[in-house]
């Protein structure tokens, strides 16, 4: 664990602190103040991204530090969208997700700026990674709702029940997960000459996509008759996503074409 | 009788749904297993005979599902997404090793599926190495001429300086730039950079110069000004980083990061140049049903390029499948359910 004594680092730490404060305040039933702090944390994280972008002179999605910084920023707009448009709660949990994803960016991952290798200099680089990040946040929210369902949570404020919310989040995240996979495949064809290379990262990405394919088919076949199984399936999906995002890049078990994304 | 027929029909529909779910779970498990064994072995596994049978069976199952299950046929998003999957699998089978073998045996052809070309600057080649270890080569119906190969680097290039106590400094290799490290270490001035560094004695003095006839030897000339004002000259070589003498307080290394590698090629057919292209990473040449990718280069002298050659058979079908899959997924899950607020009927 290393503390970053830089403007970038300070912005991230401030965002983490404000997200955490927002979480505590929301738990204390001060919803408006909590939301205001959540928004402030988002602004701090967004400034940290802008700072990074200016520093590295390319869209900051190259390594795990940048990816987690972006994830920590996306939490707020996705939370607002889900709450207002999709009628899905869990705003307090979203604040905590913001803390959890910003923590490794602040304390674990190396923030040394890197120049883009030739393979990453493609118009598909930004869309491919960004779409995946959006879907990962949505699937994380789905898993939170699923955990809430398993722990006996009930719907509040005319929002959807946790089981229905899980399903709706998966419905929102799955097309993006599909698009991320497809864009990655098209990029692989353009850069390396293979639209599918059987690389460990590709296979884990396929596995995570297939887990959600399985979830959607199972939910279609049985509806809400097995809510605990539906929820477990959604949580399993997030576990496979975490392996795809973290373990594949950090472990030496999976050397491959995506090794630069550390 | 009618009720029995209805029951039978329901049972077969349920069977297809279950079979689809089981096939999905099997593929999930094999994908995870494939990730553990590495890309090369995974490629062999997924192209093996049992898995070829699996791909065919899955494709047939999906087609059967589209035909038999009314939901898949009549709900636009589901139809598009599942048809997309069929096309991706179909395109993949066409472009696979087995697909090429079957096609070649039926059409009595000997098509190149994939391979590589090693071409020296100024030379023309029309053969593709299919298996470099076994020495198998196949001819192309046209030739590729490498007009020029070049590497481009990020600017400015960097000089890393490390002290004996572990301090490190990074300064840009820009001629004329002076950088004071600290009061104890003095100042470093970048004098000149070289691409093909050579030394020669002239009038009893050693002089460094760029030798246009020499091989690549990137280097940078530094003037070190110590805290006592004493000056010395230091040459730092990219290929020999960190070289120090016993009395040196500082260790230097010269770093250049490749921004791009580019092959300027011409396609020659019947002694005529029919196409020209600068092949870069992410910018392949597409000609005559083949794609040519910038795969590698001569890292010693930069005199030859390595191009990966692949056949584009099945690629269009896969891309069409991708479009349909994405269109179907967004249509059904976003506009029908998530935003359209419709729940899936049990």
Coordinates of N, CA and C in Angstrom, one line a residue, chain B residues 59-195:
Chain B
X59 N -25.1 -24.5 -32.6 CA -25.7 -23.7 -33.7 C -27.0 -24.3 -34.1
X60 N -27.0 -25.6 -34.3 CA -28.3 -26.3 -34.7 C -29.4 -26.0 -33.6
X61 N -29.0 -26.1 -32.3 CA -29.9 -25.9 -31.2 C -30.5 -24.5 -31.3
X62 N -29.7 -23.5 -31.5 CA -30.1 -22.1 -31.6 C -31.1 -22.0 -32.8
X63 N -30.8 -22.6 -33.9 CA -31.7 -22.5 -35.1 C -33.0 -23.1 -34.8
X64 N -32.9 -24.3 -34.2 CA -34.2 -25.0 -33.8 C -35.0 -24.1 -32.8
X65 N -34.3 -23.5 -31.9 CA -35.0 -22.6 -30.9 C -35.7 -21.5 -31.6
X66 N -35.0 -20.9 -32.6 CA -35.7 -19.8 -33.3 C -36.9 -20.2 -34.1
X67 N -36.8 -21.4 -34.7 CA -37.9 -22.0 -35.5 C -39.1 -22.4 -34.6
X68 N -38.7 -23.1 -33.5 CA -39.8 -23.8 -32.7 C -40.4 -22.9 -31.6
X69 N -39.6 -22.0 -31.0 CA -40.1 -21.2 -29.9 C -40.7 -19.9 -30.5
X70 N -42.0 -19.7 -30.4 CA -42.7 -18.6 -31.0 C -42.1 -17.2 -30.5
X71 N -41.7 -17.2 -29.2 CA -41.1 -15.9 -28.7 C -39.9 -15.5 -29.4
X72 N -39.0 -16.4 -29.7 CA -37.8 -16.1 -30.4 C -38.1 -15.6 -31.9
X73 N -39.1 -16.2 -32.4 CA -39.5 -15.8 -33.8 C -40.2 -14.5 -33.9
X74 N -41.1 -14.2 -32.9 CA -42.0 -13.1 -33.1 C -41.5 -11.8 -32.3
X75 N -40.8 -12.0 -31.3 CA -40.3 -10.8 -30.5 C -39.0 -10.4 -31.2
X76 N -39.1 -9.2 -31.7 CA -38.0 -8.7 -32.6 C -36.6 -8.7 -32.0
X77 N -36.5 -8.2 -30.8 CA -35.2 -8.2 -30.1 C -34.6 -9.6 -29.9
X78 N -35.5 -10.5 -29.4 CA -35.0 -11.9 -29.2 C -34.6 -12.5 -30.5
X79 N -35.4 -12.3 -31.6 CA -35.0 -12.8 -32.9 C -33.7 -12.3 -33.4
X80 N -33.5 -11.0 -33.2 CA -32.2 -10.4 -33.7 C -31.0 -11.0 -32.9
X81 N -31.2 -11.0 -31.6 CA -30.1 -11.4 -30.8 C -29.7 -12.9 -31.0
X82 N -30.7 -13.8 -31.1 CA -30.4 -15.2 -31.3 C -29.9 -15.5 -32.8
X83 N -30.5 -14.7 -33.7 CA -30.0 -14.9 -35.1 C -28.5 -14.4 -35.2
X84 N -28.2 -13.3 -34.4 CA -26.9 -12.8 -34.3 C -25.9 -13.9 -33.8
X85 N -26.4 -14.6 -32.8 CA -25.5 -15.7 -32.2 C -25.3 -16.8 -33.3
X86 N -26.3 -17.1 -34.0 CA -26.2 -18.2 -35.0 C -25.2 -17.7 -36.1
X87 N -25.3 -16.5 -36.5 CA -24.3 -16.0 -37.5 C -22.9 -15.9 -37.0
X88 N -22.7 -15.6 -35.7 CA -21.4 -15.5 -35.2 C -20.8 -16.9 -35.1
X89 N -21.6 -17.9 -34.7 CA -21.1 -19.3 -34.6 C -20.9 -19.8 -36.1
X90 N -21.8 -19.5 -37.0 CA -21.6 -19.9 -38.4 C -20.4 -19.3 -39.0
X91 N -20.2 -18.0 -38.8 CA -19.0 -17.3 -39.3 C -17.7 -17.9 -38.7
X92 N -17.8 -18.2 -37.4 CA -16.6 -18.8 -36.7 C -16.3 -20.1 -37.3
X93 N -17.3 -20.9 -37.5 CA -17.1 -22.3 -38.0 C -16.5 -22.2 -39.4
X94 N -17.0 -21.3 -40.3 CA -16.4 -21.1 -41.6 C -15.0 -20.7 -41.6
X95 N -14.6 -19.8 -40.6 CA -13.2 -19.3 -40.6 C -12.3 -20.2 -39.7
X96 N -12.8 -21.3 -39.2 CA -12.0 -22.1 -38.3 C -11.1 -23.0 -39.1
X97 N -10.1 -23.7 -38.4 CA -9.3 -24.6 -39.1 C -10.1 -25.7 -39.8
X98 N -11.0 -26.3 -39.1 CA -11.9 -27.3 -39.6 C -12.7 -26.8 -40.8
X99 N -13.2 -25.6 -40.7 CA -14.0 -25.0 -41.8 C -13.2 -24.9 -43.0
X100 N -11.9 -24.5 -42.9 CA -11.0 -24.4 -44.1 C -10.7 -25.7 -44.7
X101 N -10.5 -26.7 -43.8 CA -10.2 -28.0 -44.3 C -11.3 -28.6 -45.1
X102 N -12.5 -28.5 -44.6 CA -13.7 -29.0 -45.3 C -13.9 -28.3 -46.6
X103 N -13.8 -26.9 -46.6 CA -14.0 -26.1 -47.8 C -12.9 -26.5 -48.9
X104 N -11.7 -26.6 -48.4 CA -10.6 -27.0 -49.4 C -10.8 -28.3 -50.0
X105 N -11.2 -29.3 -49.2 CA -11.4 -30.6 -49.7 C -12.6 -30.7 -50.7
X106 N -13.6 -29.9 -50.4 CA -14.8 -29.8 -51.3 C -14.5 -29.1 -52.6
X107 N -13.8 -28.0 -52.5 CA -13.6 -27.1 -53.6 C -12.2 -27.4 -54.3
X108 N -11.5 -28.4 -53.8 CA -10.2 -28.7 -54.3 C -9.2 -27.5 -54.4
X109 N -9.2 -26.8 -53.3 CA -8.3 -25.6 -53.3 C -7.3 -25.8 -52.1
X110 N -6.4 -24.9 -52.0 CA -5.4 -24.9 -51.0 C -5.3 -23.5 -50.4
X111 N -6.3 -23.0 -49.7 CA -6.3 -21.6 -49.3 C -5.4 -21.4 -48.1
X112 N -4.9 -20.2 -48.0 CA -4.1 -19.8 -46.8 C -5.1 -19.3 -45.8
X113 N -5.1 -19.9 -44.6 CA -5.9 -19.4 -43.5 C -5.2 -18.3 -42.7
X114 N -4.0 -18.6 -42.3 CA -3.2 -17.6 -41.6 C -1.7 -18.0 -41.7
X115 N -0.9 -17.0 -41.5 CA 0.5 -17.3 -41.6 C 1.3 -15.9 -41.4
X116 N 2.5 -15.9 -41.8 CA 3.3 -14.7 -41.7 C 4.3 -14.5 -42.9
X117 N 4.6 -13.3 -43.1 CA 5.6 -12.9 -44.2 C 6.7 -12.1 -43.6
X118 N 7.9 -12.5 -43.9 CA 9.1 -11.7 -43.5 C 9.7 -11.1 -44.8
X119 N 9.6 -9.8 -44.9 CA 10.0 -9.1 -46.1 C 11.1 -8.1 -45.7
X120 N 12.2 -8.1 -46.5 CA 13.3 -7.1 -46.3 C 13.0 -5.9 -47.1
X121 N 13.5 -4.7 -46.6 CA 13.3 -3.5 -47.3 C 13.7 -3.5 -48.8
X122 N 12.9 -3.1 -49.7 CA 13.2 -3.1 -51.1 C 12.9 -4.4 -51.8
X123 N 12.6 -5.5 -51.0 CA 12.3 -6.8 -51.7 C 10.8 -7.1 -51.8
X124 N 10.5 -8.0 -52.7 CA 9.1 -8.4 -53.0 C 9.0 -9.8 -52.7
X125 N 7.8 -10.2 -52.0 CA 7.6 -11.6 -51.6 C 6.2 -12.0 -51.9
X126 N 6.0 -13.2 -52.3 CA 4.6 -13.7 -52.5 C 4.3 -15.0 -51.8
X127 N 5.2 -15.3 -50.8 CA 4.9 -16.6 -50.1 C 4.6 -16.3 -48.6
X128 N 3.7 -17.1 -48.1 CA 3.3 -17.0 -46.7 C 3.8 -18.2 -45.9
X129 N 4.5 -17.9 -44.8 CA 5.0 -19.1 -44.0 C 3.8 -19.5 -43.2
X130 N 3.4 -20.7 -43.4 CA 2.2 -21.3 -42.7 C 2.7 -21.9 -41.3
X131 N 3.8 -22.6 -41.4 CA 4.3 -23.2 -40.2 C 5.8 -23.0 -40.2
X132 N 6.3 -22.1 -39.4 CA 7.8 -21.8 -39.5 C 8.6 -22.9 -39.0
X133 N 8.2 -23.7 -38.1 CA 9.0 -24.8 -37.6 C 9.1 -25.9 -38.6
X134 N 8.0 -26.2 -39.3 CA 8.0 -27.3 -40.3 C 8.5 -26.8 -41.7
X135 N 8.6 -25.4 -41.8 CA 9.0 -24.8 -43.1 C 7.9 -24.9 -44.2
X136 N 6.7 -24.9 -43.8 CA 5.6 -25.0 -44.8 C 5.3 -23.6 -45.3
X137 N 5.3 -23.4 -46.6 CA 4.9 -22.1 -47.2 C 3.9 -22.3 -48.3
X138 N 3.1 -21.3 -48.5 CA 2.1 -21.3 -49.5 C 2.2 -20.0 -50.3
X139 N 1.9 -20.0 -51.6 CA 1.9 -18.8 -52.4 C 0.7 -18.0 -52.4
X140 N 0.8 -16.7 -52.4 CA -0.3 -15.8 -52.6 C -0.6 -15.5 -54.0
X141 N -1.8 -15.1 -54.4 CA -2.0 -14.8 -55.8 C -1.5 -13.5 -56.2
X142 N -0.8 -12.8 -55.4 CA -0.1 -11.5 -55.7 C 1.1 -11.4 -54.8
X143 N 1.9 -10.3 -55.0 CA 3.1 -10.2 -54.2 C 3.0 -8.9 -53.4
X144 N 3.8 -8.9 -52.3 CA 3.9 -7.7 -51.4 C 5.4 -7.2 -51.5
X145 N 5.5 -5.9 -51.8 CA 6.8 -5.3 -51.8 C 7.0 -4.3 -50.6
X146 N 8.0 -4.5 -49.8 CA 8.3 -3.6 -48.7 C 9.1 -2.4 -49.2
X147 N 8.5 -1.3 -49.3 CA 9.2 -0.1 -49.8 C 10.1 0.5 -48.7
X148 N 9.5 0.6 -47.5 CA 10.2 1.2 -46.4 C 9.7 0.7 -45.1
X149 N 10.5 0.5 -44.1 CA 10.0 0.2 -42.7 C 10.6 1.3 -41.8
X150 N 9.8 1.8 -40.9 CA 10.3 2.8 -39.9 C 9.6 2.7 -38.6
X151 N 10.4 3.1 -37.6 CA 9.9 3.1 -36.2 C 9.7 4.6 -35.8
X152 N 8.7 4.9 -35.1 CA 8.5 6.2 -34.6 C 8.4 6.1 -33.0
X153 N 9.1 7.1 -32.4 CA 9.2 7.1 -31.0 C 8.4 8.3 -30.4
X154 N 8.0 8.1 -29.1 CA 7.4 9.2 -28.4 C 8.5 10.3 -28.1
X155 N 8.1 11.5 -28.2 CA 9.0 12.6 -28.0 C 8.5 13.4 -26.7
X156 N 9.4 13.9 -25.8 CA 10.8 13.7 -25.9 C 11.2 12.3 -25.4
X157 N 12.4 11.8 -25.8 CA 12.9 10.6 -25.3 C 13.4 10.9 -23.8
X158 N 13.7 9.9 -23.0 CA 13.9 10.1 -21.6 C 15.3 9.6 -21.2
X159 N 15.9 10.3 -20.2 CA 17.1 9.8 -19.6 C 16.8 9.5 -18.1
X160 N 17.1 8.3 -17.7 CA 16.9 8.0 -16.2 C 18.3 8.1 -15.5
X161 N 18.3 8.7 -14.4 CA 19.5 8.9 -13.6 C 19.2 8.3 -12.2
X162 N 20.1 7.4 -11.8 CA 20.0 6.9 -10.4 C 21.2 7.1 -9.6
X163 N 21.1 7.5 -8.4 CA 22.2 7.7 -7.5 C 22.5 6.4 -6.7
X164 N 23.7 6.4 -6.0 CA 24.1 5.2 -5.3 C 23.2 5.0 -4.1
X165 N 22.5 6.1 -3.6 CA 21.6 5.9 -2.4 C 20.1 5.7 -2.8
X166 N 19.9 5.5 -4.1 CA 18.6 5.1 -4.6 C 17.7 6.2 -5.1
X167 N 18.2 7.4 -5.1 CA 17.4 8.5 -5.6 C 17.3 8.3 -7.2
X168 N 16.2 8.8 -7.8 CA 16.2 8.7 -9.2 C 15.6 10.0 -9.8
X169 N 16.1 10.3 -11.0 CA 15.6 11.4 -11.7 C 15.3 11.0 -13.2
X170 N 14.3 11.7 -13.7 CA 14.0 11.4 -15.1 C 14.0 12.8 -15.9
X171 N 14.9 12.9 -16.9 CA 14.9 14.2 -17.6 C 14.7 13.9 -19.1
X172 N 14.1 14.8 -19.8 CA 13.9 14.6 -21.3 C 15.3 14.8 -22.0
X173 N 15.4 13.9 -23.0 CA 16.7 13.9 -23.8 C 16.6 15.0 -24.9
X174 N 16.5 16.2 -24.5 CA 16.4 17.3 -25.5 C 17.7 18.1 -25.5
X175 N 18.4 18.1 -26.7 CA 19.7 18.8 -26.7 C 19.5 20.3 -26.3
X176 N 20.5 20.7 -25.4 CA 20.5 22.0 -24.9 C 19.9 22.2 -23.6
X177 N 19.2 21.1 -23.1 CA 18.5 21.2 -21.8 C 19.5 20.9 -20.7
X178 N 19.4 21.8 -19.7 CA 20.3 21.7 -18.5 C 19.4 21.4 -17.3
X179 N 19.8 20.4 -16.5 CA 19.0 20.0 -15.4 C 19.9 19.9 -14.2
X180 N 19.6 20.7 -13.1 CA 20.3 20.6 -11.9 C 19.7 19.5 -11.0
X181 N 20.5 18.5 -10.7 CA 19.9 17.4 -9.9 C 19.7 17.8 -8.4
X182 N 20.8 18.1 -7.8 CA 20.8 18.8 -6.5 C 22.2 19.4 -6.2
X183 N 22.3 20.0 -5.0 CA 23.6 20.7 -4.7 C 24.8 19.8 -4.7
X184 N 24.5 18.5 -4.3 CA 25.6 17.6 -4.1 C 26.0 16.8 -5.4
X185 N 25.0 16.7 -6.3 CA 25.2 15.9 -7.5 C 25.6 16.8 -8.7
X186 N 25.2 18.1 -8.7 CA 25.6 19.0 -9.8 C 24.5 19.0 -10.9
X187 N 25.0 19.3 -12.1 CA 24.1 19.5 -13.2 C 24.4 18.6 -14.4
X188 N 23.3 18.2 -15.1 CA 23.4 17.4 -16.3 C 22.9 18.2 -17.5
X189 N 23.8 18.3 -18.5 CA 23.3 19.0 -19.7 C 23.3 18.0 -20.9
X190 N 22.2 18.0 -21.6 CA 22.0 17.1 -22.8 C 22.7 17.8 -24.0
X191 N 23.7 17.2 -24.6 CA 24.5 17.9 -25.6 C 23.9 17.5 -27.0
X192 N 23.8 16.2 -27.2 CA 23.4 15.7 -28.6 C 22.8 14.3 -28.5
X193 N 21.9 14.0 -29.4 CA 21.4 12.6 -29.5 C 21.9 12.0 -30.8
X194 N 22.1 10.7 -30.8 CA 22.7 9.9 -32.0 C 21.7 8.8 -32.3
X195 N 21.6 8.5 -33.6 CA 20.8 7.3 -34.0 C 21.8 6.1 -34.3

